[in-house]
Amino acid sequence: MNEKQQRIWQTVLQIPSGKIASYGQIADLAGLPGRARLVGKVLGLAPEAMQLPWYRVMRSGGQLAFAAGTPNALAQQQLLLAEGVVVRHGRVAKEFWWQPDLAELLFKLQY
């Protein structure tokens, strides 16, 4: 695995239960601004044993990552609901967005 993959995976692992982040936000926090598509690609490469909470990563407007009604979208919605995240019309409200504080940025997201 390369350094970019590792940074993306480590950033996604920091998203707290009950919170979501966008692909672009993950790219920015991983030190890869403008690489939102890379985040999506790398999430699909994560080893199963890592238990990466991929379902906490959404499109920029808070929409589910997959087309509405597809098995992947339904799985993402169910996993989010199990954590208390409210999904309405395939979208998550701003109150569930992860806003890491300075301590998280300094001590948990070390690259």
Backbone as CSV, one residue per row, in Angstrom:
resi,resn,N_x,N_y,N_z,CA_x,CA_y,CA_z,C_x,C_y,C_z
1,MET,0.850,-1.180,0.000,0.000,0.000,0.000,0.889,1.233,0.000
2,ASN,0.444,2.266,-0.685,1.282,3.458,-0.767,0.895,4.503,0.281
3,GLU,1.690,5.554,0.357,1.496,6.579,1.387,0.145,7.284,1.262
4,LYS,-0.283,7.581,0.037,-1.572,8.268,-0.151,-2.722,7.405,0.339
5,GLN,-2.698,6.128,0.006,-3.739,5.222,0.484,-3.767,5.210,2.012
6,GLN,-2.616,5.084,2.601,-2.515,5.020,4.062,-3.077,6.288,4.702
7,ARG,-2.759,7.443,4.156,-3.248,8.709,4.704,-4.767,8.794,4.595
8,ILE,-5.316,8.366,3.478,-6.769,8.389,3.289,-7.432,7.437,4.272
9,TRP,-6.935,6.223,4.362,-7.534,5.245,5.277,-7.453,5.712,6.722
10,GLN,-6.308,6.256,7.131,-6.156,6.729,8.504,-7.106,7.888,8.798
11,THR,-7.349,8.731,7.814,-8.280,9.844,7.999,-9.706,9.329,8.158
12,VAL,-10.108,8.389,7.322,-11.460,7.825,7.401,-11.655,7.114,8.737
13,LEU,-10.631,6.451,9.224,-10.735,5.770,10.521,-10.973,6.748,11.671
14,GLN,-10.655,8.015,11.487,-10.842,9.018,12.540,-12.270,9.579,12.593
15,ILE,-13.084,9.353,11.562,-14.457,9.875,11.570,-15.208,9.183,12.709
16,PRO,-15.710,9.942,13.665,-16.405,9.324,14.800,-17.724,8.669,14.387
17,SER,-18.119,7.682,15.147,-19.418,7.054,14.953,-20.498,8.128,15.059
18,GLY,-21.477,8.070,14.162,-22.558,9.046,14.171,-22.250,10.315,13.405
19,LYS,-21.097,10.366,12.746,-20.706,11.536,11.950,-20.361,11.099,10.536
20,ILE,-20.394,12.055,9.610,-20.029,11.781,8.221,-19.040,12.835,7.742
21,ALA,-18.398,12.535,6.631,-17.495,13.477,5.972,-17.657,13.302,4.467
22,SER,-17.256,14.292,3.716,-17.326,14.181,2.252,-16.000,13.668,1.709
23,TYR,-16.034,13.198,0.483,-14.807,12.747,-0.171,-13.783,13.880,-0.207
24,GLY,-14.241,15.073,-0.535,-13.340,16.227,-0.600,-12.755,16.584,0.744
25,GLN,-13.560,16.496,1.797,-13.079,16.789,3.143,-11.994,15.790,3.546
26,ILE,-12.210,14.517,3.230,-11.211,13.495,3.542,-9.920,13.779,2.781
27,ALA,-10.041,14.129,1.508,-8.856,14.455,0.708,-8.098,15.628,1.329
28,ASP,-8.816,16.667,1.710,-8.175,17.841,2.316,-7.462,17.471,3.617
29,LEU,-8.155,16.741,4.491,-7.577,16.378,5.785,-6.386,15.422,5.645
30,ALA,-6.386,14.652,4.554,-5.278,13.720,4.303,-4.112,14.410,3.603
31,GLY,-4.257,15.726,3.383,-3.190,16.465,2.716,-3.177,16.275,1.214
32,LEU,-4.337,15.949,0.657,-4.460,15.698,-0.780,-5.579,16.553,-1.372
33,PRO,-5.492,17.877,-1.250,-6.583,18.738,-1.733,-6.871,18.513,-3.213
34,GLY,-8.163,18.519,-3.531,-8.592,18.332,-4.917,-8.586,16.888,-5.380
35,ARG,-8.376,15.963,-4.478,-8.278,14.547,-4.860,-9.460,13.724,-4.337
36,ALA,-10.650,14.296,-4.378,-11.840,13.597,-3.882,-12.072,12.277,-4.617
37,ARG,-11.856,12.272,-5.921,-12.053,11.021,-6.679,-11.074,9.938,-6.243
38,LEU,-9.867,10.343,-5.899,-8.881,9.380,-5.414,-9.374,8.742,-4.117
39,VAL,-9.999,9.537,-3.264,-10.538,9.009,-2.005,-11.533,7.902,-2.293
40,GLY,-12.452,8.148,-3.231,-13.436,7.127,-3.583,-12.794,5.851,-4.085
41,LYS,-11.794,5.997,-4.914,-11.099,4.835,-5.468,-10.370,4.063,-4.370
42,VAL,-9.683,4.788,-3.489,-8.897,4.157,-2.434,-9.782,3.460,-1.399
43,LEU,-10.969,3.996,-1.136,-11.868,3.340,-0.183,-12.203,1.931,-0.650
44,GLY,-12.356,1.768,-1.955,-12.666,0.456,-2.505,-11.514,-0.530,-2.443
45,LEU,-10.310,-0.047,-2.175,-9.125,-0.901,-2.104,-8.766,-1.318,-0.682
46,ALA,-9.491,-0.801,0.279,-9.158,-1.087,1.686,-9.331,-2.572,1.994
47,PRO,-8.366,-3.148,2.687,-8.493,-4.557,3.084,-9.688,-4.743,4.026
48,GLU,-10.387,-5.823,3.855,-11.559,-6.129,4.687,-11.200,-6.118,6.179
49,ALA,-10.033,-6.622,6.508,-9.598,-6.716,7.909,-9.463,-5.342,8.565
50,MET,-9.313,-4.289,7.777,-9.166,-2.943,8.311,-10.472,-2.430,8.920
51,GLN,-11.590,-2.995,8.486,-12.920,-2.579,8.951,-13.095,-1.071,8.823
52,LEU,-12.757,-0.562,7.660,-12.842,0.864,7.378,-14.303,1.308,7.333
53,PRO,-14.678,2.356,8.054,-16.074,2.818,8.034,-16.375,3.633,6.770
54,TRP,-16.275,2.991,5.621,-16.461,3.623,4.314,-17.813,4.323,4.198
55,TYR,-18.802,3.787,4.888,-20.167,4.296,4.791,-20.323,5.688,5.398
56,ARG,-19.338,6.160,6.147,-19.385,7.505,6.728,-18.905,8.573,5.748
57,VAL,-18.497,8.173,4.559,-18.009,9.116,3.551,-19.090,9.314,2.493
58,MET,-19.456,10.586,2.297,-20.583,10.946,1.434,-20.136,11.867,0.300
59,ARG,-21.050,12.111,-0.613,-20.807,13.118,-1.645,-20.821,14.497,-0.994
60,SER,-20.370,15.496,-1.723,-20.181,16.840,-1.155,-21.447,17.461,-0.586
61,GLY,-22.592,17.162,-1.130,-23.833,17.735,-0.626,-24.483,16.926,0.473
62,GLY,-23.774,15.924,0.974,-24.333,15.070,2.011,-25.153,13.924,1.466
63,GLN,-25.092,13.708,0.138,-25.834,12.598,-0.464,-25.082,11.293,-0.254
64,LEU,-25.852,10.217,-0.216,-25.234,8.902,-0.139,-24.270,8.743,-1.306
65,ALA,-23.261,7.922,-1.129,-22.211,7.756,-2.138,-22.670,6.977,-3.367
66,PHE,-23.792,6.292,-3.258,-24.259,5.439,-4.349,-25.631,5.890,-4.844
67,ALA,-25.988,5.472,-6.037,-27.281,5.832,-6.628,-28.413,5.311,-5.752
68,ALA,-29.441,6.129,-5.598,-30.589,5.786,-4.752,-31.196,4.451,-5.149
69,GLY,-31.528,3.665,-4.141,-32.203,2.395,-4.370,-31.296,1.223,-4.687
70,THR,-30.012,1.472,-4.904,-29.095,0.373,-5.203,-28.745,-0.365,-3.913
71,PRO,-28.306,-1.620,-4.025,-27.932,-2.355,-2.808,-26.858,-1.634,-1.983
72,ASN,-25.881,-1.013,-2.645,-24.836,-0.297,-1.912,-25.399,0.913,-1.174
73,ALA,-26.320,1.635,-1.804,-26.936,2.797,-1.154,-27.759,2.358,0.050
74,LEU,-28.479,1.276,-0.099,-29.294,0.769,1.008,-28.401,0.297,2.160
75,ALA,-27.289,-0.353,1.822,-26.351,-0.798,2.863,-25.750,0.405,3.584
76,GLN,-25.355,1.433,2.820,-24.788,2.630,3.432,-25.803,3.280,4.364
77,GLN,-27.035,3.395,3.908,-28.076,4.021,4.722,-28.317,3.232,6.004
78,GLN,-28.375,1.923,5.914,-28.618,1.096,7.100,-27.486,1.213,8.110
79,LEU,-26.246,1.228,7.629,-25.099,1.363,8.529,-25.106,2.726,9.223
80,LEU,-25.469,3.772,8.493,-25.556,5.105,9.092,-26.689,5.170,10.113
81,LEU,-27.838,4.616,9.764,-28.977,4.613,10.685,-28.628,3.881,11.985
82,ALA,-27.850,2.807,11.880,-27.450,2.045,13.066,-26.595,2.896,14.004
83,GLU,-25.959,3.940,13.471,-25.145,4.847,14.292,-25.909,6.100,14.699
84,GLY,-27.185,6.144,14.360,-28.010,7.282,14.740,-28.009,8.432,13.753
85,VAL,-27.413,8.233,12.592,-27.385,9.274,11.566,-28.701,9.239,10.801
86,VAL,-29.363,10.380,10.727,-30.645,10.468,10.032,-30.397,10.719,8.545
87,VAL,-30.963,9.841,7.719,-30.847,9.962,6.265,-32.245,10.220,5.722
88,ARG,-32.413,11.373,5.078,-33.709,11.725,4.484,-33.523,11.980,3.007
89,HIS,-34.287,11.247,2.196,-34.225,11.405,0.742,-32.796,11.248,0.223
90,GLY,-32.072,10.286,0.804,-30.715,9.998,0.368,-29.677,11.028,0.769
91,ARG,-30.005,11.872,1.742,-29.114,12.961,2.153,-29.030,13.020,3.677
92,VAL,-27.877,13.460,4.165,-27.644,13.578,5.602,-27.567,15.062,5.964
93,ALA,-28.239,15.442,7.053,-28.267,16.839,7.498,-26.895,17.283,8.000
94,LYS,-26.644,18.577,7.937,-25.365,19.168,8.348,-25.006,18.858,9.808
95,GLU,-25.994,18.642,10.647,-25.716,18.390,12.060,-24.884,17.120,12.281
96,PHE,-24.835,16.244,11.275,-24.091,14.989,11.400,-22.706,15.059,10.764
97,TRP,-22.356,16.201,10.201,-21.046,16.339,9.567,-19.953,16.408,10.624
98,TRP,-18.863,15.749,10.349,-17.691,15.744,11.223,-16.929,17.038,11.045
99,GLN,-16.730,17.729,12.136,-15.924,18.947,12.159,-14.818,18.715,13.182
100,PRO,-13.683,18.148,12.741,-12.629,17.846,13.714,-12.114,19.107,14.388
101,ASP,-11.860,18.996,15.683,-11.321,20.148,16.403,-9.792,20.160,16.279
102,LEU,-9.192,21.186,16.792,-7.752,21.369,16.649,-6.965,20.199,17.230
103,ALA,-7.408,19.674,18.369,-6.699,18.545,18.991,-6.712,17.322,18.068
104,GLU,-7.860,17.056,17.431,-7.925,15.936,16.495,-6.967,16.150,15.329
105,LEU,-6.941,17.353,14.808,-6.084,17.656,13.671,-4.612,17.520,14.026
106,LEU,-4.252,17.955,15.223,-2.851,17.942,15.621,-2.349,16.573,16.066
107,PHE,-3.201,15.821,16.764,-2.721,14.597,17.397,-3.196,13.307,16.740
108,LYS,-4.337,13.332,16.091,-4.852,12.093,15.479,-4.525,11.998,14.001
109,LEU,-4.451,13.125,13.321,-4.193,13.133,11.881,-2.744,13.506,11.618
110,GLN,-1.864,12.673,12.045,-0.438,12.944,11.868,0.073,12.215,10.635
111,TYR,0.608,12.978,9.691,1.137,12.357,8.454,2.567,12.752,8.269
